[in-house]
Tab-separated table of C-alpha atoms in Angstrom:
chain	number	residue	atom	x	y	z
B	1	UNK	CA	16.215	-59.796	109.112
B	2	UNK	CA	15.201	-56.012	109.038
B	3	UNK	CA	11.685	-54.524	109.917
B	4	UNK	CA	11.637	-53.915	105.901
B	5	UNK	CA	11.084	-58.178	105.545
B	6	UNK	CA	10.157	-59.279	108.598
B	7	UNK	CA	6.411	-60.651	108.477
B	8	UNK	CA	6.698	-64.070	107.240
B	9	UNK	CA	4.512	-65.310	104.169
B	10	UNK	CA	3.287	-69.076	104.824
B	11	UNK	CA	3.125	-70.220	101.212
B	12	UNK	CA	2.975	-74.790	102.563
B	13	UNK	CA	-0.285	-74.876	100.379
B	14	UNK	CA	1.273	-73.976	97.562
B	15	UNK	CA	3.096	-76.899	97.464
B	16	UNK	CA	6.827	-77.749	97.402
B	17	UNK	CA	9.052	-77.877	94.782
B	18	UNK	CA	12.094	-80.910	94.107
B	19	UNK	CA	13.641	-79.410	90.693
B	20	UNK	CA	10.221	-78.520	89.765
B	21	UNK	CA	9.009	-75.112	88.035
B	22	UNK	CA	5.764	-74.451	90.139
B	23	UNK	CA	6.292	-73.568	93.594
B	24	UNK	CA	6.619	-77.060	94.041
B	25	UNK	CA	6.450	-77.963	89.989
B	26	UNK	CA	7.480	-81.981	89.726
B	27	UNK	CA	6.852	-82.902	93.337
B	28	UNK	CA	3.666	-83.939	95.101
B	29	UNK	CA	4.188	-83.127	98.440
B	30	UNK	CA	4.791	-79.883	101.057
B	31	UNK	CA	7.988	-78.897	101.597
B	32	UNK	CA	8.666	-79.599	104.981
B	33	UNK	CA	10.505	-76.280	105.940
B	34	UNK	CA	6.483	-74.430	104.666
B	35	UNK	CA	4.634	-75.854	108.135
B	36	UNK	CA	6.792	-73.516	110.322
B	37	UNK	CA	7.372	-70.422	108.157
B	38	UNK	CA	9.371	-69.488	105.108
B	39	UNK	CA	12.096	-67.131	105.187
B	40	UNK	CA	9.432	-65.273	102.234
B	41	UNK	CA	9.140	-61.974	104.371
B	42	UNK	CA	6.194	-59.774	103.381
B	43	UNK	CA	7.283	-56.231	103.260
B	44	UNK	CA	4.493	-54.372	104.802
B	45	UNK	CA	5.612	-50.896	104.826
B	46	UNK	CA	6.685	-50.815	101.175
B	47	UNK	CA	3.479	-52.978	99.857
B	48	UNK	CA	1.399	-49.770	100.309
B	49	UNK	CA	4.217	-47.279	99.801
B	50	UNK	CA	2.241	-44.911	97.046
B	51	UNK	CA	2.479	-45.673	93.569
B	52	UNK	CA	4.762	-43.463	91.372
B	53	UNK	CA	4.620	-43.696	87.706
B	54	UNK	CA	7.491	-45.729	85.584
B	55	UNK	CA	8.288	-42.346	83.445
B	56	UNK	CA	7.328	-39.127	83.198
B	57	UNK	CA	4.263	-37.908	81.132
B	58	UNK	CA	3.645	-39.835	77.489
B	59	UNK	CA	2.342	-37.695	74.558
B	60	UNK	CA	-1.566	-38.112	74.044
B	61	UNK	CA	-2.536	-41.034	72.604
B	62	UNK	CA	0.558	-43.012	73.684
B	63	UNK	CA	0.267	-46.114	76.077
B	64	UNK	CA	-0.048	-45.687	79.823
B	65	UNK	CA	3.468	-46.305	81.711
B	66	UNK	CA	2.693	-48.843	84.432
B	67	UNK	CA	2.482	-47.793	87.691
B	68	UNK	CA	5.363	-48.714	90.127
B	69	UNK	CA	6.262	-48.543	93.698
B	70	UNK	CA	8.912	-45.885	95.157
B	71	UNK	CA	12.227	-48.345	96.445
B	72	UNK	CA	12.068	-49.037	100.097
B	73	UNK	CA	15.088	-47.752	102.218
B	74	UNK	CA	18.052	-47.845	101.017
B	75	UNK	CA	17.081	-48.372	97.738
B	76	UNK	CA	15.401	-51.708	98.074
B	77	UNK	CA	13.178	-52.964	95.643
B	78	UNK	CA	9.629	-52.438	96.929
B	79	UNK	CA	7.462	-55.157	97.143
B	80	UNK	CA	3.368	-54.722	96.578
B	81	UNK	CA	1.149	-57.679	98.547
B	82	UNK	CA	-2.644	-56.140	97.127
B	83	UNK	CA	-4.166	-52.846	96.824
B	84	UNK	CA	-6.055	-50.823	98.572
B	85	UNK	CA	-9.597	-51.790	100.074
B	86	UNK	CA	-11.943	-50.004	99.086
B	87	UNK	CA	-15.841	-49.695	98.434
B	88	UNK	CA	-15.423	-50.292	94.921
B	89	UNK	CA	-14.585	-54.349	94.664
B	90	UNK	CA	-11.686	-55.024	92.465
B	91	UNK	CA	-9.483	-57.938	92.037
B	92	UNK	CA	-6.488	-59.029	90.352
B	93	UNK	CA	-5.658	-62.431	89.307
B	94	UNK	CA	-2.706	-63.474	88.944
B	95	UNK	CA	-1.145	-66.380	86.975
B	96	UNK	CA	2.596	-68.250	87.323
B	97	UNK	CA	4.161	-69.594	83.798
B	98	UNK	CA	7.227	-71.792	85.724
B	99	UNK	CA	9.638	-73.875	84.110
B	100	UNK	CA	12.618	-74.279	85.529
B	101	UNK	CA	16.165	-74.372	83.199
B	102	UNK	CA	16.836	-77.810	83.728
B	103	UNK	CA	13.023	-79.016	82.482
B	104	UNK	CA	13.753	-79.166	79.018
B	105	UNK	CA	14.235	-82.980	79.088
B	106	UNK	CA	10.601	-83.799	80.627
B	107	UNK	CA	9.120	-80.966	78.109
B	108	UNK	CA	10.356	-82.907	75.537
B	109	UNK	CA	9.085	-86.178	76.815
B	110	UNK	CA	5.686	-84.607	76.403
B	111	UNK	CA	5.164	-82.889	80.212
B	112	UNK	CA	2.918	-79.753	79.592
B	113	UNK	CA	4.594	-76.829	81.010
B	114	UNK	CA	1.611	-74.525	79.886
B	115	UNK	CA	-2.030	-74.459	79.957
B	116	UNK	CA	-3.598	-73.097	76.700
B	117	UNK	CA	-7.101	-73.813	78.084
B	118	UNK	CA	-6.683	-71.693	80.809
B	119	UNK	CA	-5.619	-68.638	78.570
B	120	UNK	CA	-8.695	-69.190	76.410
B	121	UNK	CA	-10.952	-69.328	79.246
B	122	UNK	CA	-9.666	-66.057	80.336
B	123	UNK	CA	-10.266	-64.565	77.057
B	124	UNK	CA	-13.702	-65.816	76.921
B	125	UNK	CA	-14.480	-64.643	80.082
B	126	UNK	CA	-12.832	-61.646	79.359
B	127	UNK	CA	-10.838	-62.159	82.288
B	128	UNK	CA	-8.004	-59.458	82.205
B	129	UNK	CA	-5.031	-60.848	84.489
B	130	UNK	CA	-1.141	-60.844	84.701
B	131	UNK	CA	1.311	-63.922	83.461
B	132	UNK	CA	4.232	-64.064	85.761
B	133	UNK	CA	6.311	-66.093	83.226
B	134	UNK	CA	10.149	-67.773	83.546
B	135	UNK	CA	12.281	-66.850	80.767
B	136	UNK	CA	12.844	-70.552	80.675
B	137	UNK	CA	9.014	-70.707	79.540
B	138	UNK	CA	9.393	-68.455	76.961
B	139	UNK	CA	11.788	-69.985	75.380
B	140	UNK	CA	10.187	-73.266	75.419
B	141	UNK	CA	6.577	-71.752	74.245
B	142	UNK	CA	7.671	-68.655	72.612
B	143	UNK	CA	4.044	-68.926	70.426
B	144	UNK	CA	2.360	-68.617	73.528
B	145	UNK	CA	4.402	-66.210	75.140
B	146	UNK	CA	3.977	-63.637	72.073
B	147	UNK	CA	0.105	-64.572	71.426
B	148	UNK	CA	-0.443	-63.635	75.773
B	149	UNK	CA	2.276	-60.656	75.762
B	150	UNK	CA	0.743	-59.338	72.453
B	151	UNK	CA	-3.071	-59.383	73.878
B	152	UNK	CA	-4.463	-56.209	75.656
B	153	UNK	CA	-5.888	-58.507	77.857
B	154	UNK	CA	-2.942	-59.284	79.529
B	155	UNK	CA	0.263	-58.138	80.718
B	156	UNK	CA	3.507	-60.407	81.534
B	157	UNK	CA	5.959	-59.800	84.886
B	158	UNK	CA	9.259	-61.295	85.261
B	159	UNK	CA	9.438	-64.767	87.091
B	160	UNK	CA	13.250	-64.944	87.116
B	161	UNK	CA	14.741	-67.460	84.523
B	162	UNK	CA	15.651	-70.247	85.705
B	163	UNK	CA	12.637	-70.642	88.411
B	164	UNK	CA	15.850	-71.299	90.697
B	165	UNK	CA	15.449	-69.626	94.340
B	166	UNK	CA	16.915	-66.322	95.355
B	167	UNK	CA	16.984	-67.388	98.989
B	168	UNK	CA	17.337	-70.661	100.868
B	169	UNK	CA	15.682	-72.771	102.118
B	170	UNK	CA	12.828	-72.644	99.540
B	171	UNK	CA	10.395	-75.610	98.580
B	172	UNK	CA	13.952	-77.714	97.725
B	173	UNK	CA	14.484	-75.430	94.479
B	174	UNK	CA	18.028	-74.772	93.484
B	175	UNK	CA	19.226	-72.053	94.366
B	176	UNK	CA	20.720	-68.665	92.238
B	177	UNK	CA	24.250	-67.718	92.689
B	178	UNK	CA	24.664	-64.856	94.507
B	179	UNK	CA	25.762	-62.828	91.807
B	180	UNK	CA	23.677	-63.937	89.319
B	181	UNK	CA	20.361	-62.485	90.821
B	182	UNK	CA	20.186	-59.267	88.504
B	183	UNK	CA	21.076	-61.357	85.292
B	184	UNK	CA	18.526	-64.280	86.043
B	185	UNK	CA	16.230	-60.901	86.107
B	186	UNK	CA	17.325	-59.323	82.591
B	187	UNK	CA	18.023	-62.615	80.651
B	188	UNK	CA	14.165	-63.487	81.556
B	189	UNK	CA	13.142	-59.937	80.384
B	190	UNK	CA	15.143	-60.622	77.069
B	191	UNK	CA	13.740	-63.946	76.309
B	192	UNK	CA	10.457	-62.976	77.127
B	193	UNK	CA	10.835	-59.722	74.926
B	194	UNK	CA	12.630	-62.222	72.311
B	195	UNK	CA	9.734	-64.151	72.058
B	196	UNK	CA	7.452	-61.246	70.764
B	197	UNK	CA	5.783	-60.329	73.631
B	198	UNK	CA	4.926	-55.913	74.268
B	199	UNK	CA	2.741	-55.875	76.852
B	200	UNK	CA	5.961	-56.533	79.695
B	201	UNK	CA	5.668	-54.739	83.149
B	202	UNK	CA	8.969	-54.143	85.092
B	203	UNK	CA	7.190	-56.436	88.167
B	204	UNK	CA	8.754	-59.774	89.378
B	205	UNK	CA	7.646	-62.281	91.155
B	206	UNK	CA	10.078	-64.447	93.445
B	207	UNK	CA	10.209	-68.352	92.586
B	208	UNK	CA	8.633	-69.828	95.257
B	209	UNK	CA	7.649	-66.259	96.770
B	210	UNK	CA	11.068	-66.492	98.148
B	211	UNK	CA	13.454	-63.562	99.226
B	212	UNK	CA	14.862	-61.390	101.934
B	213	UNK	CA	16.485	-57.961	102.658
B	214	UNK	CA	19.659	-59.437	100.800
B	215	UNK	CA	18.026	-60.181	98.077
B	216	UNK	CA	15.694	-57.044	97.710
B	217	UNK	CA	19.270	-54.816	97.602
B	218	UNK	CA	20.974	-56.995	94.782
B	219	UNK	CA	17.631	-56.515	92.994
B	220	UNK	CA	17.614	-52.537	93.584
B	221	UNK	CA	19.444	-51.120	90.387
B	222	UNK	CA	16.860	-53.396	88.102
B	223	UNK	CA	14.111	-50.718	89.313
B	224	UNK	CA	11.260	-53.373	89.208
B	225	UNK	CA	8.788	-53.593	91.709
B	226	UNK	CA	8.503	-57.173	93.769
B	227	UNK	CA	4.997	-58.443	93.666
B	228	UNK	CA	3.616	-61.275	95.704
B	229	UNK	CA	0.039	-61.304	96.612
B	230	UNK	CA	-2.708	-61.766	99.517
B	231	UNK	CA	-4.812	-64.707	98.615
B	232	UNK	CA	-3.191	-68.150	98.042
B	233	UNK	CA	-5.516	-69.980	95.487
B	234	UNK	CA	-3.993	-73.678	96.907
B	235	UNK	CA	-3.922	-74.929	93.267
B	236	UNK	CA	-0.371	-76.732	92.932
B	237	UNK	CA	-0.909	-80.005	93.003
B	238	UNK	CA	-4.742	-79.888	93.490
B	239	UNK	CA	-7.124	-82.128	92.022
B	240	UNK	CA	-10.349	-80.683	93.694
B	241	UNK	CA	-11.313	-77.640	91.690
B	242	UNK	CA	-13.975	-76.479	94.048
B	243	UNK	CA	-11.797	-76.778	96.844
B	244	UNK	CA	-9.726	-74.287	94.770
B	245	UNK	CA	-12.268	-72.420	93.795
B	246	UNK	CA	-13.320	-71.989	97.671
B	247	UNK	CA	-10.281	-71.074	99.052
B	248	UNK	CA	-10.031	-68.069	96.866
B	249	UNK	CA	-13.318	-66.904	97.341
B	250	UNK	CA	-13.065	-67.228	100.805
B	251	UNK	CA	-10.086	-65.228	100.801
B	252	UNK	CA	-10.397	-62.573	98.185
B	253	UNK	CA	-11.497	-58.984	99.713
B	254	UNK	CA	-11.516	-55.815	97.674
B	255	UNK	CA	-7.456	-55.029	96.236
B	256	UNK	CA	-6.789	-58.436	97.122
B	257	UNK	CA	-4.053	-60.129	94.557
B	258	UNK	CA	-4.458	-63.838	93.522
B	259	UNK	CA	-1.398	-66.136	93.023
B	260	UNK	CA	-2.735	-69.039	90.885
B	261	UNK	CA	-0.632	-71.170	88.051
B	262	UNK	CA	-0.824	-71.555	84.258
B	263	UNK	CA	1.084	-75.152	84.455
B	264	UNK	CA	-0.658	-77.905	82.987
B	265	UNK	CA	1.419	-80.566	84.904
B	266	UNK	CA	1.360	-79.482	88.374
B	267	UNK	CA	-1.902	-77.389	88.631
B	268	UNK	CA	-4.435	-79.222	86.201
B	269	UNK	CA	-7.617	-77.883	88.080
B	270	UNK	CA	-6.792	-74.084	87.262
B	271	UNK	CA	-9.063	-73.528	84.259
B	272	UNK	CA	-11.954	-75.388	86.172
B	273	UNK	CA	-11.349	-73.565	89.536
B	274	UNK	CA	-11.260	-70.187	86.925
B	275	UNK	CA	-14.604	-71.325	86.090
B	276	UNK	CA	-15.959	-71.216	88.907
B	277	UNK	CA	-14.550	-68.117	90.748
B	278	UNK	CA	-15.030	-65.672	87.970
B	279	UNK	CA	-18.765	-65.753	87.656
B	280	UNK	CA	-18.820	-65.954	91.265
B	281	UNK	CA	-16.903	-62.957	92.243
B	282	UNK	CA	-18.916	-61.084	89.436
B	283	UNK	CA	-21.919	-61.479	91.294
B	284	UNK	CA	-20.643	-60.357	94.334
B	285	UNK	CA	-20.072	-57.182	92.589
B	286	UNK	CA	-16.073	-57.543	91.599
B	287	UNK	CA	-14.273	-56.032	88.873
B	288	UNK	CA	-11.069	-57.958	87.594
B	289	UNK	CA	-8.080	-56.111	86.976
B	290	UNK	CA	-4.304	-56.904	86.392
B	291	UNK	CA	-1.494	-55.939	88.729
B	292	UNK	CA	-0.499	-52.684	87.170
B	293	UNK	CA	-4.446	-51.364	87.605
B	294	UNK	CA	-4.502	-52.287	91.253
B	295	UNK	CA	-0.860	-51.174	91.834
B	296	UNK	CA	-2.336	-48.003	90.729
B	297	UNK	CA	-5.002	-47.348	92.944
């Protein structure tokens, strides 16, 4: 492994995944390769490589492009971890849609791949934040998808597909052929766009926070920026919201990035644990923003 993904990101309280959607989506247990490492390398250098913007200048009046990191050597994609700390608190919060492709069955046998109650909340809360949804998910809740991706509130990244790893081991998910990584990355851009959505970012988020240098070449020519995050919210799986809601804000520092999931069936505490951190944060003086706000400094 190069210096360019070589600090390892411990993402065991996550969860584990056994043809599940979450990082561990349909299993109830750690994966057992988490408690010594995953091969999830955190690419220091390029998380706080300066922000560049997507395009050159709009006309007045015309939405802001989204900012975007410069590629890493070589040309591979650049992965941002959190932003910058600073005196001014801000925070990003950061939500998962996963389904995986070969879900549809327990979808249809009533399994609730999304979590309604936690958008609302966010909107009552006024809680701006970024959807990292699977194409898969679209598809299967393409309402939902359009009503969050149509919302100024929010903005949606790219969480692959098929929710099907990009590296091995991770959390027992399939795994992508080799030369299917850059399609698994459009096709989920075209169902999400498909589904009605605007407001799309060219981020992406690994399943299972998995990838390596390997993987950050094939993804080079797709020009999105790799985003993982610096505070692990521990809600896969959990039934203790306040144990949630503690481990994030014991974690969260200014420019820190929030992984959490918006997946009724394998993080059912989320809204509560929301709840509870929001209105706490905001009285220790933090501003929420989504990814493409911090990304920009």
């Amino acid at each position: 492994m190069t210096s360019f993904a070589r600090r390892v990101t411990t993402l065991g309280v996550l969860g584990a995944v056994l043809g599940g959607g979450l990082v561990g989506c349909g299993h109830s247990g750690p994966d057992p390769s988490a408690a010594a490492g995953h091969p999830s390398a955190s690419a220091s250098t390029a998380a706080h490589a300066p922000a560049r913007p997507a395009a050159s200048p709009t006309a007045p009046g015309a939405p802001k492009k989204p900012a975007v990191l410069a590629p890493g050597p070589g040309g591979l994609t650049p992965v941002f971890e959190r932003g910058p700390q600073r005196a001014a608190k801000v925070v990003a919060l950061s939500f998962d849609a996963d389904m995986t492709a070969d879900e549809g069955p327990r979808a249809a046998g009533g399994e609730h791949f999304d979590n309604p109650e936690l958008i609302a909340l966010l909107r009552r809360l006024k809680v701006p934040a970024t959807v990292f949804m699977t194409g898969r998910w679209a598809e299967e809740y393409p309402d939902q998808a359009r009503s969050i991706g149509t919302d100024p509130l929010f903005e949606i990244g790219n969480h692959s597909y098929s929710h099907y790893a990009f590296t091995t081991p991770c959390y027992g998910l399939p795994t992508v052929e080799k030369d299917a990584v850059r399609e698994e990355v459009r096709r989920a851009f075209g169902a999400i766009r498909k589904a009605g959505a605007r407001n799309v970012v060219p981020y992406f988020r690994f399943p299972g926070g998995c990838y390596d240098d390997d993987t950050l070449r094939a993804l080079g020519p797709e020009k999105v920026t790799a985003v993982q995050w610096d505070v692990v919210s521990g809600d896969a799986f959990a039934t203790d919201a306040d144990a949630v809601a503690e481990q994030v804000l014991d974690g969260v520092r200014s420019g820190s990035l929030v992984v959490m999931h918006c997946t009724r069936s394998a993080a059912p505490v989320t809204a509560e644990a929301v709840g509870r951190v929001v209105p706490e944060l905001r009285k220790r003086g933090y501003r929420f923003v989504k990814v493409s706000e911090l990304m920009a400094g």
